[in-house]
């Protein structure tokens, strides 16, 4: 059993916390326009910060020192952070899918990806690149439990396909940030199957 680095634990804890957006979206407190408005504001702020920190060495230093507990090396060197990609993917997901599809697609990212990352490092079995099949299975199970409990409008078969696609994307190495691809691709997979069940 391996030890999970503190920065990854912080990172995934925050990742998990962003489940508040899909939960708010499906609750009586939130609706599509209000949640999108909040996400757009946060995304504008996040992208502005990304641009400014890459143009100002002092700001970049301050940013890296402030968030070093959760940043990866490539992000410290100027790549777009996972948080920014997550916000963008949430906006796209909510915009193009129905609520019944968008909710599980986002949960596959927040719960599934977080569980896969942590369990994959604690119990590393079946390595593919830097990821582990054991983590993907854990992410599949965790996200299915959450969406099955909170979303009663979609067939379990559709949810299972979405979760499987999401964890496959999480597992397979890609140059495209999976915070962007997981909810969008799994959403399209669920939408396609949902027409036939």
CSV table of C-alpha atoms in Angstrom, one decimal:
chain,number,residue,atom,x,y,z
A,1,UNK,CA,0.0,0.0,0.0
A,2,UNK,CA,1.4,3.4,-1.0
A,3,UNK,CA,1.1,6.7,0.8
A,4,UNK,CA,-1.0,9.4,-0.9
A,5,UNK,CA,0.9,12.7,-1.1
A,6,UNK,CA,-0.7,15.5,0.9
A,7,UNK,CA,-1.1,17.8,-2.2
A,8,UNK,CA,-3.1,15.0,-4.0
A,9,UNK,CA,-5.4,14.6,-0.9
A,10,UNK,CA,-6.1,18.3,-0.7
A,11,UNK,CA,-6.6,18.4,-4.5
A,12,UNK,CA,-9.1,15.5,-4.4
A,13,UNK,CA,-10.9,16.8,-1.3
A,14,UNK,CA,-11.5,20.1,-3.1
A,15,UNK,CA,-12.5,18.1,-6.3
A,16,UNK,CA,-15.0,16.2,-4.2
A,17,UNK,CA,-16.3,19.4,-2.6
A,18,UNK,CA,-17.2,20.7,-6.1
A,19,UNK,CA,-20.0,18.1,-6.0
A,20,UNK,CA,-21.9,21.0,-4.5
A,21,UNK,CA,-22.6,22.4,-8.0
A,22,UNK,CA,-24.4,19.3,-9.4
A,23,UNK,CA,-26.2,18.8,-6.1
A,24,UNK,CA,-27.3,22.5,-6.1
A,25,UNK,CA,-28.4,22.1,-9.7
A,26,UNK,CA,-30.7,19.3,-8.9
A,27,UNK,CA,-32.0,20.7,-5.7
A,28,UNK,CA,-35.0,23.1,-5.2
A,29,UNK,CA,-32.6,25.9,-4.4
A,30,UNK,CA,-30.9,25.9,-7.8
A,31,UNK,CA,-32.0,26.1,-11.4
A,32,UNK,CA,-30.1,26.1,-14.7
A,33,UNK,CA,-29.7,29.8,-15.2
A,34,UNK,CA,-28.6,30.5,-11.6
A,35,UNK,CA,-26.1,27.7,-11.4
A,36,UNK,CA,-24.7,28.6,-14.9
A,37,UNK,CA,-24.5,32.3,-13.8
A,38,UNK,CA,-22.5,31.3,-10.7
A,39,UNK,CA,-20.2,29.0,-12.7
A,40,UNK,CA,-19.6,31.6,-15.4
A,41,UNK,CA,-18.6,34.2,-12.8
A,42,UNK,CA,-16.2,31.7,-11.2
A,43,UNK,CA,-14.8,30.7,-14.6
A,44,UNK,CA,-14.2,34.3,-15.6
A,45,UNK,CA,-12.3,34.9,-12.4
A,46,UNK,CA,-10.3,31.6,-12.8
A,47,UNK,CA,-9.3,32.3,-16.4
A,48,UNK,CA,-8.4,35.9,-15.5
A,49,UNK,CA,-6.1,34.6,-12.8
A,50,UNK,CA,-4.6,32.0,-15.1
A,51,UNK,CA,-3.7,34.8,-17.6
A,52,UNK,CA,-2.4,37.2,-15.0
A,53,UNK,CA,-0.2,34.7,-13.2
A,54,UNK,CA,1.4,33.8,-16.5
A,55,UNK,CA,2.1,37.4,-17.4
A,56,UNK,CA,3.4,38.6,-14.0
A,57,UNK,CA,6.3,36.8,-12.3
A,58,UNK,CA,5.5,38.2,-8.9
A,59,UNK,CA,1.8,37.1,-9.1
A,60,UNK,CA,2.9,33.7,-10.4
A,61,UNK,CA,5.3,33.3,-7.4
A,62,UNK,CA,2.6,34.3,-4.9
A,63,UNK,CA,0.0,32.0,-6.6
A,64,UNK,CA,2.4,29.0,-6.5
A,65,UNK,CA,3.2,29.7,-2.8
A,66,UNK,CA,-0.4,30.1,-1.8
A,67,UNK,CA,-1.6,27.0,-3.6
A,68,UNK,CA,1.5,24.8,-3.6
A,69,UNK,CA,-0.3,22.4,-1.3
A,70,UNK,CA,-2.5,21.3,-4.2
A,71,UNK,CA,-0.8,22.3,-7.4
A,72,UNK,CA,0.9,19.8,-9.7
A,73,UNK,CA,4.3,20.7,-11.2
A,74,UNK,CA,3.0,21.5,-14.7
A,75,UNK,CA,0.4,23.8,-13.2
A,76,UNK,CA,3.1,25.6,-11.2
A,77,UNK,CA,4.9,26.1,-14.5
A,78,UNK,CA,2.0,27.8,-16.1
A,79,UNK,CA,-0.4,25.1,-17.5
A,80,UNK,CA,-4.1,25.7,-16.9
A,81,UNK,CA,-5.2,24.3,-13.6
A,82,UNK,CA,-7.5,21.4,-13.2
A,83,UNK,CA,-9.9,23.7,-11.3
A,84,UNK,CA,-10.4,25.9,-14.4
A,85,UNK,CA,-11.0,22.9,-16.6
A,86,UNK,CA,-13.5,21.6,-14.2
A,87,UNK,CA,-15.5,24.9,-14.2
A,88,UNK,CA,-15.5,25.0,-18.0
A,89,UNK,CA,-16.6,21.4,-18.2
A,90,UNK,CA,-19.5,22.0,-15.8
A,91,UNK,CA,-20.7,25.0,-17.9
A,92,UNK,CA,-20.6,22.9,-21.1
A,93,UNK,CA,-22.3,19.9,-19.4
A,94,UNK,CA,-25.1,21.9,-17.9
A,95,UNK,CA,-25.6,23.8,-21.2
A,96,UNK,CA,-25.9,20.9,-23.6
A,97,UNK,CA,-27.5,18.1,-21.5
A,98,UNK,CA,-30.8,17.7,-19.7
A,99,UNK,CA,-30.6,17.8,-15.9
A,100,UNK,CA,-31.0,14.1,-15.7
A,101,UNK,CA,-27.9,13.5,-17.8
A,102,UNK,CA,-25.8,16.5,-16.6
A,103,UNK,CA,-26.1,15.6,-12.9
A,104,UNK,CA,-24.5,12.1,-13.1
A,105,UNK,CA,-22.0,13.2,-15.7
A,106,UNK,CA,-20.7,15.8,-13.2
A,107,UNK,CA,-20.8,13.4,-10.3
A,108,UNK,CA,-18.7,10.9,-12.3
A,109,UNK,CA,-16.0,13.7,-12.4
A,110,UNK,CA,-16.2,14.9,-8.8
A,111,UNK,CA,-16.9,11.6,-7.0
A,112,UNK,CA,-15.6,9.1,-9.5
A,113,UNK,CA,-12.4,10.7,-10.4
A,114,UNK,CA,-11.5,11.6,-6.8
A,115,UNK,CA,-12.2,8.1,-5.6
A,116,UNK,CA,-10.2,6.6,-8.5
A,117,UNK,CA,-7.2,8.8,-7.8
A,118,UNK,CA,-7.0,8.1,-4.1
A,119,UNK,CA,-7.8,4.4,-4.1
A,120,UNK,CA,-5.5,3.9,-7.1
A,121,UNK,CA,-2.6,5.3,-5.1
A,122,UNK,CA,-3.5,3.4,-1.9
A,123,UNK,CA,-4.2,0.1,-3.6
A,124,UNK,CA,-2.3,0.2,-6.9
A,125,UNK,CA,-3.3,-2.8,-9.0
A,126,UNK,CA,-3.2,-3.0,-12.8
A,127,UNK,CA,-1.1,0.1,-13.8
A,128,UNK,CA,-1.8,1.9,-17.0
A,129,UNK,CA,0.5,4.9,-17.4
A,130,UNK,CA,0.3,6.7,-14.0
A,131,UNK,CA,-3.2,5.4,-13.3
A,132,UNK,CA,-4.5,2.1,-11.9
A,133,UNK,CA,-7.4,-0.2,-12.8
A,134,UNK,CA,-8.1,-0.7,-9.1
A,135,UNK,CA,-8.7,3.1,-8.8
A,136,UNK,CA,-11.0,3.2,-11.8
A,137,UNK,CA,-13.1,0.3,-10.4
A,138,UNK,CA,-13.4,2.2,-7.0
A,139,UNK,CA,-14.4,5.3,-8.9
A,140,UNK,CA,-17.0,3.4,-10.8
A,141,UNK,CA,-18.6,2.0,-7.7
A,142,UNK,CA,-18.5,5.2,-5.7
A,143,UNK,CA,-20.0,7.3,-8.4
A,144,UNK,CA,-22.7,4.8,-9.2
A,145,UNK,CA,-23.7,4.6,-5.5
A,146,UNK,CA,-24.1,8.4,-5.4
A,147,UNK,CA,-26.0,8.9,-8.6
A,148,UNK,CA,-28.2,5.9,-8.0
A,149,UNK,CA,-29.2,7.3,-4.7
A,150,UNK,CA,-29.7,11.0,-5.8
A,151,UNK,CA,-31.0,10.5,-9.3
A,152,UNK,CA,-34.0,8.3,-9.8
A,153,UNK,CA,-35.0,9.4,-13.3
A,154,UNK,CA,-32.4,7.5,-15.4
A,155,UNK,CA,-32.1,3.8,-15.9
A,156,UNK,CA,-29.3,2.1,-14.0
A,157,UNK,CA,-28.1,0.7,-17.3
A,158,UNK,CA,-27.6,4.2,-18.6
A,159,UNK,CA,-25.9,5.3,-15.4
A,160,UNK,CA,-23.6,2.2,-15.5
A,161,UNK,CA,-22.6,3.0,-19.1
A,162,UNK,CA,-21.9,6.6,-18.2
A,163,UNK,CA,-19.8,5.7,-15.2
A,164,UNK,CA,-17.9,3.1,-17.2
A,165,UNK,CA,-17.1,5.5,-20.0
A,166,UNK,CA,-16.1,8.2,-17.4
A,167,UNK,CA,-13.7,5.8,-15.6
A,168,UNK,CA,-12.3,4.6,-18.9
A,169,UNK,CA,-11.4,8.2,-19.8
A,170,UNK,CA,-10.0,8.7,-16.3
A,171,UNK,CA,-7.8,5.6,-16.7
A,172,UNK,CA,-6.4,6.1,-20.3
A,173,UNK,CA,-3.6,8.6,-20.7
A,174,UNK,CA,-4.5,11.6,-22.8
A,175,UNK,CA,-3.1,15.1,-23.5
A,176,UNK,CA,-6.6,16.5,-22.9
A,177,UNK,CA,-7.4,17.2,-19.3
A,178,UNK,CA,-9.9,14.6,-18.1
A,179,UNK,CA,-11.7,17.3,-15.9
A,180,UNK,CA,-13.0,18.5,-19.3
A,181,UNK,CA,-13.6,15.2,-21.1
A,182,UNK,CA,-15.1,13.0,-18.3
A,183,UNK,CA,-18.5,14.7,-17.9
A,184,UNK,CA,-18.9,15.7,-21.6
A,185,UNK,CA,-18.1,12.3,-23.2
A,186,UNK,CA,-19.9,10.3,-20.5
A,187,UNK,CA,-22.9,12.6,-20.9
A,188,UNK,CA,-23.0,12.0,-24.7
A,189,UNK,CA,-22.8,8.2,-24.0
A,190,UNK,CA,-25.7,8.3,-21.6
A,191,UNK,CA,-27.7,10.5,-23.8
A,192,UNK,CA,-27.3,8.1,-26.7
A,193,UNK,CA,-28.3,5.0,-24.7
A,194,UNK,CA,-31.1,6.8,-22.9
A,195,UNK,CA,-33.0,7.1,-26.3
A,196,UNK,CA,-33.3,3.3,-26.5
A,197,UNK,CA,-34.1,2.3,-22.9
